[in-house]
Coordinates of C-alpha atoms in Angstrom, one line a residue:
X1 CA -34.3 7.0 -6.2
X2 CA -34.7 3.6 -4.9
X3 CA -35.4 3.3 -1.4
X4 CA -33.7 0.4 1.1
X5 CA -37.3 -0.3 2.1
X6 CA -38.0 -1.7 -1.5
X7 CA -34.9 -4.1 -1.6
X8 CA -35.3 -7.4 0.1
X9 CA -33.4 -7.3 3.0
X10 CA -29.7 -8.6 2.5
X11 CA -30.0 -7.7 -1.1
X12 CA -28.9 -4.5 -3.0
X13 CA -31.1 -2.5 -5.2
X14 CA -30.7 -3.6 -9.0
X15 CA -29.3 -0.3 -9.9
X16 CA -26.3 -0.3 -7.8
X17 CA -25.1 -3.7 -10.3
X18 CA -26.1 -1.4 -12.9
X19 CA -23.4 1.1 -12.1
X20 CA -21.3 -1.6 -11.4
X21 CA -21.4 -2.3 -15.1
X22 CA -20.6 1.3 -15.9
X23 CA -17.3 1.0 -13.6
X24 CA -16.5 -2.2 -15.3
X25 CA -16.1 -0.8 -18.8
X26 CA -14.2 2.4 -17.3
X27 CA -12.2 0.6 -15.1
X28 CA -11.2 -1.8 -18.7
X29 CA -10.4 1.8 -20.4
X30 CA -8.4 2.8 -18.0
X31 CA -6.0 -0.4 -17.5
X32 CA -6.7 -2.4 -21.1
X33 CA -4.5 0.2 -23.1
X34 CA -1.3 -1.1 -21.1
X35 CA -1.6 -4.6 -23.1
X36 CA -2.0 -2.7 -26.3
X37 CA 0.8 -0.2 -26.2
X38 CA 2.7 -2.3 -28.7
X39 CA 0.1 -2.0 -31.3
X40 CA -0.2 1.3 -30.2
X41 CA 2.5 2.4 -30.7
X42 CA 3.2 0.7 -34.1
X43 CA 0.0 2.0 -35.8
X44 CA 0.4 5.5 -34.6
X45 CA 3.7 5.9 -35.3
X46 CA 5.1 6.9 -32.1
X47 CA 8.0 4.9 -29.8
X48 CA 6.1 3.2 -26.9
X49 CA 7.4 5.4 -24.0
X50 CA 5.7 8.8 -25.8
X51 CA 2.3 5.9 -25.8
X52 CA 2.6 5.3 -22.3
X53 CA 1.3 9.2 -22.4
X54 CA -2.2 7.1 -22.9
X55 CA -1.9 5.9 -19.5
X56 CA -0.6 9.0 -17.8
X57 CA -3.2 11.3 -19.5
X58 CA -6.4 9.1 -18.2
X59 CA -4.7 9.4 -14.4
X60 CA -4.5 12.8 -15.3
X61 CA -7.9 13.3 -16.8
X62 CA -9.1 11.4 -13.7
X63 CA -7.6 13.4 -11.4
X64 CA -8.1 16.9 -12.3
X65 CA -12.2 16.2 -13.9
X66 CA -13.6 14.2 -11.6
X67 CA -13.8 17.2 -9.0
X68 CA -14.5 19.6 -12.0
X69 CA -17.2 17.6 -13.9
X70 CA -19.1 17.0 -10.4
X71 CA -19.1 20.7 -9.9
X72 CA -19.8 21.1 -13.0
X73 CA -22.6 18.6 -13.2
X74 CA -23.9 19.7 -9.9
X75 CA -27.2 20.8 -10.5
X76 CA -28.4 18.6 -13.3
X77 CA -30.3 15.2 -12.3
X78 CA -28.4 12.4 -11.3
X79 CA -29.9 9.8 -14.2
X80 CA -28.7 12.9 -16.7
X81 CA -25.3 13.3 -15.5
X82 CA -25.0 9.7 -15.9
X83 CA -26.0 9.0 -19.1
X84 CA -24.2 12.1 -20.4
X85 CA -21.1 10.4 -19.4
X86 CA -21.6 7.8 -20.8
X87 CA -22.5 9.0 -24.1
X88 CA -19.6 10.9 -23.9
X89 CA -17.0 7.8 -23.0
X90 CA -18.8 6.1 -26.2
X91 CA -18.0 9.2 -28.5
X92 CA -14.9 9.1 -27.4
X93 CA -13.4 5.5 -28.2
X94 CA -15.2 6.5 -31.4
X95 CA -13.4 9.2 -32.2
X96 CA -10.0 7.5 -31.0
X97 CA -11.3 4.2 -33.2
X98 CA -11.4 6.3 -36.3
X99 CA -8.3 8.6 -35.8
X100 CA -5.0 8.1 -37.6
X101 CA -3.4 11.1 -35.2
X102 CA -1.6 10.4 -31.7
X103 CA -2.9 13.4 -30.6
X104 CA -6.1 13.0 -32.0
X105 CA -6.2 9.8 -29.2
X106 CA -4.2 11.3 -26.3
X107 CA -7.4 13.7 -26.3
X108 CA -9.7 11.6 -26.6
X109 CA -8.5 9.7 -23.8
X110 CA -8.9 13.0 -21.4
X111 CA -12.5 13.3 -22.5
X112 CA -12.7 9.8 -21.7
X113 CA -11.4 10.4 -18.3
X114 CA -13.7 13.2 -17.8
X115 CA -16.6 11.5 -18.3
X116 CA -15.5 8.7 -15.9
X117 CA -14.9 10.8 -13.4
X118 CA -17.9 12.5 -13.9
X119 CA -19.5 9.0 -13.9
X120 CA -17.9 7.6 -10.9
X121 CA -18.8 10.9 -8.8
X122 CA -22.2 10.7 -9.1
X123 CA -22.8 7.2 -9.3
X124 CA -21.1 6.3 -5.7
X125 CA -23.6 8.7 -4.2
X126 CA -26.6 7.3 -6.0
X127 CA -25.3 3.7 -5.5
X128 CA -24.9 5.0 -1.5
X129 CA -28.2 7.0 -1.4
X130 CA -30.2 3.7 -3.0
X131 CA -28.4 1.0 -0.6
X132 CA -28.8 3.3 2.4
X133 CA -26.5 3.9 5.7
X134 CA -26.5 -0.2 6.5
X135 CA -25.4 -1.0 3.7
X136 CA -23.6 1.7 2.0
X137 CA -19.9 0.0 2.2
X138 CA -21.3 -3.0 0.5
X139 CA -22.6 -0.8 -2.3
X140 CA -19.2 0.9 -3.2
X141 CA -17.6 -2.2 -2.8
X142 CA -19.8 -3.7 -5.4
X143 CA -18.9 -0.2 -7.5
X144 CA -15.2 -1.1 -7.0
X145 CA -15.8 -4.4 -7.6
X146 CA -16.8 -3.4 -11.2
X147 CA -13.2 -1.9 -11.5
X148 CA -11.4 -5.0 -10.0
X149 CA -13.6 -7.0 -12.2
X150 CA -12.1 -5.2 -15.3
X151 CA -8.6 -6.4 -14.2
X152 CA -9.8 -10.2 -14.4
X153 CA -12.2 -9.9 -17.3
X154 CA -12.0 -7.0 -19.9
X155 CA -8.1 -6.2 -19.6
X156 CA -6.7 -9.6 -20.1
X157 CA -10.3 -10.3 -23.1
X158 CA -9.1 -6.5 -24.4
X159 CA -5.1 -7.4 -24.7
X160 CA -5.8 -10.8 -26.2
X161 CA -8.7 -9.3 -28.6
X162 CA -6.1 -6.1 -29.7
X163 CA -3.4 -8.8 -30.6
X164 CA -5.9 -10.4 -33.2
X165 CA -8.2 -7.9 -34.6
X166 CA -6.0 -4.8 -33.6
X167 CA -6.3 -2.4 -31.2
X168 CA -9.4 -0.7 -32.6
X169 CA -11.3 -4.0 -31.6
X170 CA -11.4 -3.1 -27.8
X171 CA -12.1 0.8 -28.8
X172 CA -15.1 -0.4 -30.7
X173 CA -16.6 -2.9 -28.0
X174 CA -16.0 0.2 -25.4
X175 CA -18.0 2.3 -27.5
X176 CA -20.8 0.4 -28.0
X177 CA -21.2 -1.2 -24.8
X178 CA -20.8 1.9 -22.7
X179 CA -24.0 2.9 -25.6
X180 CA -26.1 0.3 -24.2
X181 CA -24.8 0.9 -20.4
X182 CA -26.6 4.6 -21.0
X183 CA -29.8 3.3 -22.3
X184 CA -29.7 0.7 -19.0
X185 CA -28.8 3.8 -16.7
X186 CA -32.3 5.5 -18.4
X187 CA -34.1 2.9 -17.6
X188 CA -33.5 1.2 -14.1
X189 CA -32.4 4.6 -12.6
X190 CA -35.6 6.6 -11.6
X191 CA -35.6 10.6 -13.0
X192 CA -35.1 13.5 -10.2
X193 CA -35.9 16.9 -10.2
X194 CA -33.0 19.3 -10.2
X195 CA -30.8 19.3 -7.3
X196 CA -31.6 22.7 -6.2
X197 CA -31.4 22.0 -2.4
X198 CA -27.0 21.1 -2.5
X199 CA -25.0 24.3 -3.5
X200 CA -21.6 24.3 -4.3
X201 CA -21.3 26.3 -0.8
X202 CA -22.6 23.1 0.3
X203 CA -20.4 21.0 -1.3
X204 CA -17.4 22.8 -0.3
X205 CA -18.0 23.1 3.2
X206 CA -17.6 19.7 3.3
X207 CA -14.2 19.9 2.7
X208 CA -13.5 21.6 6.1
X209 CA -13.5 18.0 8.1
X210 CA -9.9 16.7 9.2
X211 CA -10.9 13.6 9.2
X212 CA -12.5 13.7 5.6
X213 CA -8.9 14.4 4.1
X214 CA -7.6 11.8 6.5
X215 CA -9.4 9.0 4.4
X216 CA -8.6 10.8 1.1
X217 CA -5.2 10.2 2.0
X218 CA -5.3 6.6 2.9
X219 CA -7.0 6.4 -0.3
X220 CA -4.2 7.9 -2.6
X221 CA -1.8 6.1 -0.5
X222 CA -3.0 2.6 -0.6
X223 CA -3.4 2.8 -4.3
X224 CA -0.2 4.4 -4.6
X225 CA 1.5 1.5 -2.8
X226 CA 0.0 -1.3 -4.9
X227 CA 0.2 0.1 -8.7
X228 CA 3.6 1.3 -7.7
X229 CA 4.7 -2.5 -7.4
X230 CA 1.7 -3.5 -10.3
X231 CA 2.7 -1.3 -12.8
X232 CA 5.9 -2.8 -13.3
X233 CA 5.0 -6.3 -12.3
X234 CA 5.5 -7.9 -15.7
X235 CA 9.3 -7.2 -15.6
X236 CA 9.1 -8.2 -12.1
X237 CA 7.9 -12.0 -13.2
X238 CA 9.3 -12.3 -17.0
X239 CA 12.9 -11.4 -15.3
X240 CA 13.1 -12.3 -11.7
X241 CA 10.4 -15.0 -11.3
X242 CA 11.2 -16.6 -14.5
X243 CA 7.5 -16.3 -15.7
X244 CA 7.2 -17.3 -19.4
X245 CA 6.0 -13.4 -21.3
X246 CA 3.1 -15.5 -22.7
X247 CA 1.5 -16.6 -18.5
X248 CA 2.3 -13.4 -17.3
X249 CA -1.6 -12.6 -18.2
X250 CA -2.6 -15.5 -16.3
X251 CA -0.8 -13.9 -13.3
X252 CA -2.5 -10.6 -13.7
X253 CA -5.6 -12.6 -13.8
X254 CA -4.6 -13.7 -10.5
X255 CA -4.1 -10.1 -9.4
X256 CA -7.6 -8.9 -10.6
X257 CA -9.3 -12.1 -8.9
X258 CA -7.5 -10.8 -5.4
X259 CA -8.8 -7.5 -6.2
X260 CA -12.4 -8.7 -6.2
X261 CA -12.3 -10.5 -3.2
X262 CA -10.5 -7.5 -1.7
X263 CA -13.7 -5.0 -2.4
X264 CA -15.7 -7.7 -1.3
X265 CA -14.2 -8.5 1.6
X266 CA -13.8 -4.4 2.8
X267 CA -17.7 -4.1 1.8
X268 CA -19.0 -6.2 3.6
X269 CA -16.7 -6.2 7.0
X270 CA -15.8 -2.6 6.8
X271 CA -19.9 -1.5 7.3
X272 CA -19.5 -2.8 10.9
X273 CA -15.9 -2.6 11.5
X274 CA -14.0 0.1 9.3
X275 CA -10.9 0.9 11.0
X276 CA -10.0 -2.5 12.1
X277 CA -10.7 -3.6 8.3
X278 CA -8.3 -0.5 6.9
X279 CA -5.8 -0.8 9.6
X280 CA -5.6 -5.0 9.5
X281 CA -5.5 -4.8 5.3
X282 CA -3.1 -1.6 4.8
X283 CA -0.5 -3.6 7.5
X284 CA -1.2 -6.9 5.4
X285 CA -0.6 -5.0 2.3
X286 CA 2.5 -3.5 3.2
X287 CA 3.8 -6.9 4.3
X288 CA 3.2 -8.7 1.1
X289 CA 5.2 -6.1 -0.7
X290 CA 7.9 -6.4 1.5
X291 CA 7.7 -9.9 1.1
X292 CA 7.7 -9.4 -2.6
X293 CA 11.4 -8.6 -2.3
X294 CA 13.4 -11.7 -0.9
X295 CA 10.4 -14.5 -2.5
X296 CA 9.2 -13.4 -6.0
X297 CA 12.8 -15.5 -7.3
X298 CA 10.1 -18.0 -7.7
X299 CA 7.6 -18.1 -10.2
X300 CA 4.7 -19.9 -7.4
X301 CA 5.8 -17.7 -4.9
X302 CA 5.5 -14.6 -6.8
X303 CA 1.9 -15.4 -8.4
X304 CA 0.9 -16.2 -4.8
X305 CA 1.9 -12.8 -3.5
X306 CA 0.6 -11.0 -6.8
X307 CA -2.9 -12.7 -5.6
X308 CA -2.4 -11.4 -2.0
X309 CA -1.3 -7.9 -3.2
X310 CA -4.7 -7.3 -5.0
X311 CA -6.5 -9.2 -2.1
X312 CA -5.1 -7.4 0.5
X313 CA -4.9 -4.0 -1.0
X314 CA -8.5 -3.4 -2.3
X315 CA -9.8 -4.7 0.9
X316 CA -9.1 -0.7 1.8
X317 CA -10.8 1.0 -1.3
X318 CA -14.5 0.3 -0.3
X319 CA -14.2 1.4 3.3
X320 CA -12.1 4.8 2.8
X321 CA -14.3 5.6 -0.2
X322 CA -17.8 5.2 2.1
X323 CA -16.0 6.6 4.8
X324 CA -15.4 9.8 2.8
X325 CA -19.1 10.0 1.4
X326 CA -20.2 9.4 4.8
X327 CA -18.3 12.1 5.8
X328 CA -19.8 14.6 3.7
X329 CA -23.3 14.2 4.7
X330 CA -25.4 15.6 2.7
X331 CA -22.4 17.2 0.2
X332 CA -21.3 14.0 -1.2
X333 CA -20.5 14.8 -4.8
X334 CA -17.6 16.4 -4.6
X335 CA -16.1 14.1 -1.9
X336 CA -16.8 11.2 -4.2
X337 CA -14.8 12.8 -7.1
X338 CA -11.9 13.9 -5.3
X339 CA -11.7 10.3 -3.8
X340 CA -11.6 9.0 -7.4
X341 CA -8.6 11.9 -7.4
X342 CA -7.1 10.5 -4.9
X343 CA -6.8 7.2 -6.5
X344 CA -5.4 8.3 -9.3
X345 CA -3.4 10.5 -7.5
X346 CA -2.1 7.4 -6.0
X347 CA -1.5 5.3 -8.9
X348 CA 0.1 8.5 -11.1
X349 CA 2.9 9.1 -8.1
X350 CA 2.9 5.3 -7.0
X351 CA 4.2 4.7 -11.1
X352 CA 5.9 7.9 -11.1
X353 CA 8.2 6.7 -8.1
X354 CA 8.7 2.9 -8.8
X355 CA 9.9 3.6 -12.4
X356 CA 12.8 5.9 -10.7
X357 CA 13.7 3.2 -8.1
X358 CA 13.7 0.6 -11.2
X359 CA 16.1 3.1 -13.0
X360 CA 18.0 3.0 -9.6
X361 CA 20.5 0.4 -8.4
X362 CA 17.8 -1.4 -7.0
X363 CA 16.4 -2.3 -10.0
X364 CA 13.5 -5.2 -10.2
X365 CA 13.4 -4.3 -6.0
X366 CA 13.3 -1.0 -6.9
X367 CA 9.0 -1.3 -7.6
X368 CA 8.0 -3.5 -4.3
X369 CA 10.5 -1.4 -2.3
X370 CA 8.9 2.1 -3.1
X371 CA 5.2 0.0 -3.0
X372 CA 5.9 -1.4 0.8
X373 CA 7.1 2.3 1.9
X374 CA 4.2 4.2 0.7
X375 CA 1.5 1.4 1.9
X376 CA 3.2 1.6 5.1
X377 CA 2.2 5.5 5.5
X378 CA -1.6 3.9 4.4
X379 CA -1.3 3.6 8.3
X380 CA -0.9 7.2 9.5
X381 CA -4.1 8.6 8.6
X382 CA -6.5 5.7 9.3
X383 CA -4.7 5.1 13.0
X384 CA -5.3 9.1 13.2
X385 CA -9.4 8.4 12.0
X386 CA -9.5 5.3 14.5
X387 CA -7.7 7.8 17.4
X388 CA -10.6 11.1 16.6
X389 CA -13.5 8.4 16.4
X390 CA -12.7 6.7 19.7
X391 CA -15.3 8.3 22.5
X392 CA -14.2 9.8 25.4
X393 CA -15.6 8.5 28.3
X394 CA -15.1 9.9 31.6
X395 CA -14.4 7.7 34.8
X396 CA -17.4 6.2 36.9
X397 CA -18.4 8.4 39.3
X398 CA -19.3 6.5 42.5
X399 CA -23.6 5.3 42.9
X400 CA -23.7 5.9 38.9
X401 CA -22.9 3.1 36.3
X402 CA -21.2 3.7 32.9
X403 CA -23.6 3.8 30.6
X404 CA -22.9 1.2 27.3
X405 CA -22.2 2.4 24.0
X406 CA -25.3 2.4 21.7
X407 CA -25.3 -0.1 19.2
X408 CA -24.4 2.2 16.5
X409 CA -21.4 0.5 14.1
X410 CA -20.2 3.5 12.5
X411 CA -20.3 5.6 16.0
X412 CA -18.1 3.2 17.9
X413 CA -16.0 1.1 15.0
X414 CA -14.1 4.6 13.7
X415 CA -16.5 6.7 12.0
X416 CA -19.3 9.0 13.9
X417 CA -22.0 9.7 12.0
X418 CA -21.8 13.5 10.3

């Protein structure tokens, strides 16, 4: 593994931009198959609601194998378990490339899933373990980055490919660039020796800390406030806004570039100041969406507060997710995975609840409405981590001075050390 020591200072180590090409192509799986669902839908012979299972079966996938495939995985070598993976996500856009049958693709999309969760679990703790405690935030936020990046980059390239050459296209460029990601991931990642000294008593124990499922839950709440508004966005600015269908992928452009400077933004303030970075963005979030409501009439205002939404929400991801590994000390696998759970726990309910509210009287409100709510809970559980991280000092006694706090960012800024 690569050390800190070996990286110029202020820089990371090359394979933490590796992985962040790995989360690139998952993160354009995951998201480019909402732009295709026409075409979809069409060549598979199946009404575009029952395609939309697509979608929901990734979450799914996501949600229940990312804490089973790092179990699973657990005492292979890291650079393994990663190229497995992504062997496995190229076999699988094969597969769904060549298939005819629906449900030939809905299950190749959960083995897709699969092997992104068991992608994303691992590589957050190698991407962590590589960057080191100073600069572990950044890391993830470079992982997450990758993901964001998918929203500017391969989802809106993807959509416009699948409406010229089909949506096979994509499927095909997946496959065979998630090939070449595994023979990058052999090379630049060193080889380990089984992981013999973390059990899965290890890893569970981990799972004991309040404060652990705190930031899971700010996790699967701030995601579940902003795809609860995103996923039915385009409605939002073809019907309301007035956004011609054909610039409504230049908006989500727009979203996906204020997703990138989120993660950047949360990786590299929330390292020193974590809770004031969550607590500051989750309260900006919330706003936006609530703002959302009485401005996105116009089609300026509502790209502006699309860009904020993405900015301001993803500022959170980085932080909660280092937060969690840091957490679980030396068990990190399993916390990794079940944060990638909790984001897709986020964005399954987030949907799940937005497209009742749009069915509702509130209708194109119904979306931000239900997004503002549940990024306003974000709150609860990171005041209740700043709150259990803030020392206890006792009162001066007389002839003796109060001591300063050691200079140790994580000890006084919301997150002791485990």
């Amino acid at each position: 593994m690569s050390s800190p020591s070996r990286t110029a200072p202020g820089k990371l180590p090359f394979v933490v931009w590796v992985l962040a090409a790995g989360t690139f192509l998952m993160g354009t799986t995951e998201f480019v198959v909402a732009g295709l669902l026409p075409a979809l839908s069409a060549d598979l012979e199946v009404g575009v609601s029952r395609a939309g299972l697509l979608i929901t079966a990734f979450a799914l996938g996501m949600i229940i194998g990312s804490p089973t495939m790092a179990m699973a995985t657990l005492r292979l070598p890291r650079r393994r378990t990663l190229v497995l993976a992504l062997v496995v996500f190229s076999l699988g856009h094969v597969v769904a490339a060549l298939s005819t049958s629906f449900t030939v693709v809905l299950v190749a999309r959960v083995v897709t899933a699969l092997a992104t969760g068991a992608f994303w679990s691992v590589g957050a703790v190698v991407a962590t373990t590589a960057a080191g405690p100073a600069a572990a935030t950044r890391a993830i936020g470079v992982m997450i980055g990758g993901l964001t990046l998918a929203n500017v980059v391969g989802v809106p390239v993807g959509s416009f490919a699948g409406q010229f050459v089909g949506w096979r296209g994509p499927f095909w460029a997946l496959a065979a660039l998630s090939a070449l990601a595994a023979t990058l991931i052999g090379r630049f990642i060193p080889a380990q020796g089984q992981q013999t000294t973390v059990s899965v008593r290890a890893e569970l124990s981990a799972l004991r800390q309040g404060r652990l499922w705190l930031a899971l839950s700010a996790a699967m709440l701030i995601m579940g406030g902003v795809l609860a508004t995103y996923s039915y966005i385009a409605p939002l600015l073809t019907d309301r806004a007035g956004v011609p269908e054909g610039v409504v992928p230049l908006v989500l452009v727009a979203f996906g570039a204020g997703a990138l400077g989120g993660t950047t933004t949360g990786g590299r303030l929330g390292g020193r100041h974590p809770m004031a970075t969550t607590i500051t963005a989750a309260a900006a979030t919330a706003l936006v969406l609530l703002l959302m409501i009485p401005l996105s009439g116009n089609p300026v205002t509502a790209t502006v507060l699309v860009f904020l939404m993405g900015l301001t929400g993803f500022t959170v991801n980085p932080v909660v997710t280092a937060l969690a590994v840091r957490f679980a000390g030396d068990a990190a696998t399993l916390t990794s995975a079940l944060t990638t759970s909790a984001f897709n726990t986020g964005i399954a309910a987030g949907s799940w609840f937005a497209g009742t509210a749009l069915d509702s009287a509130l209708g194109l409100t119904g979306p931000p409405l239900v997004g503002t709510v549940i990024a306003a809970l974000t709150l609860l559980p990171l005041i209740a981590l700043a709150v259990r991280a803030t020392p206890r000092r006792p009162g001066p006694r007389r002839g003796v001075p109060v001591p300063r706090a050691a200079n140790r960012p994580w000890s006084t800024t919301g997150a002791s050390a485990p």
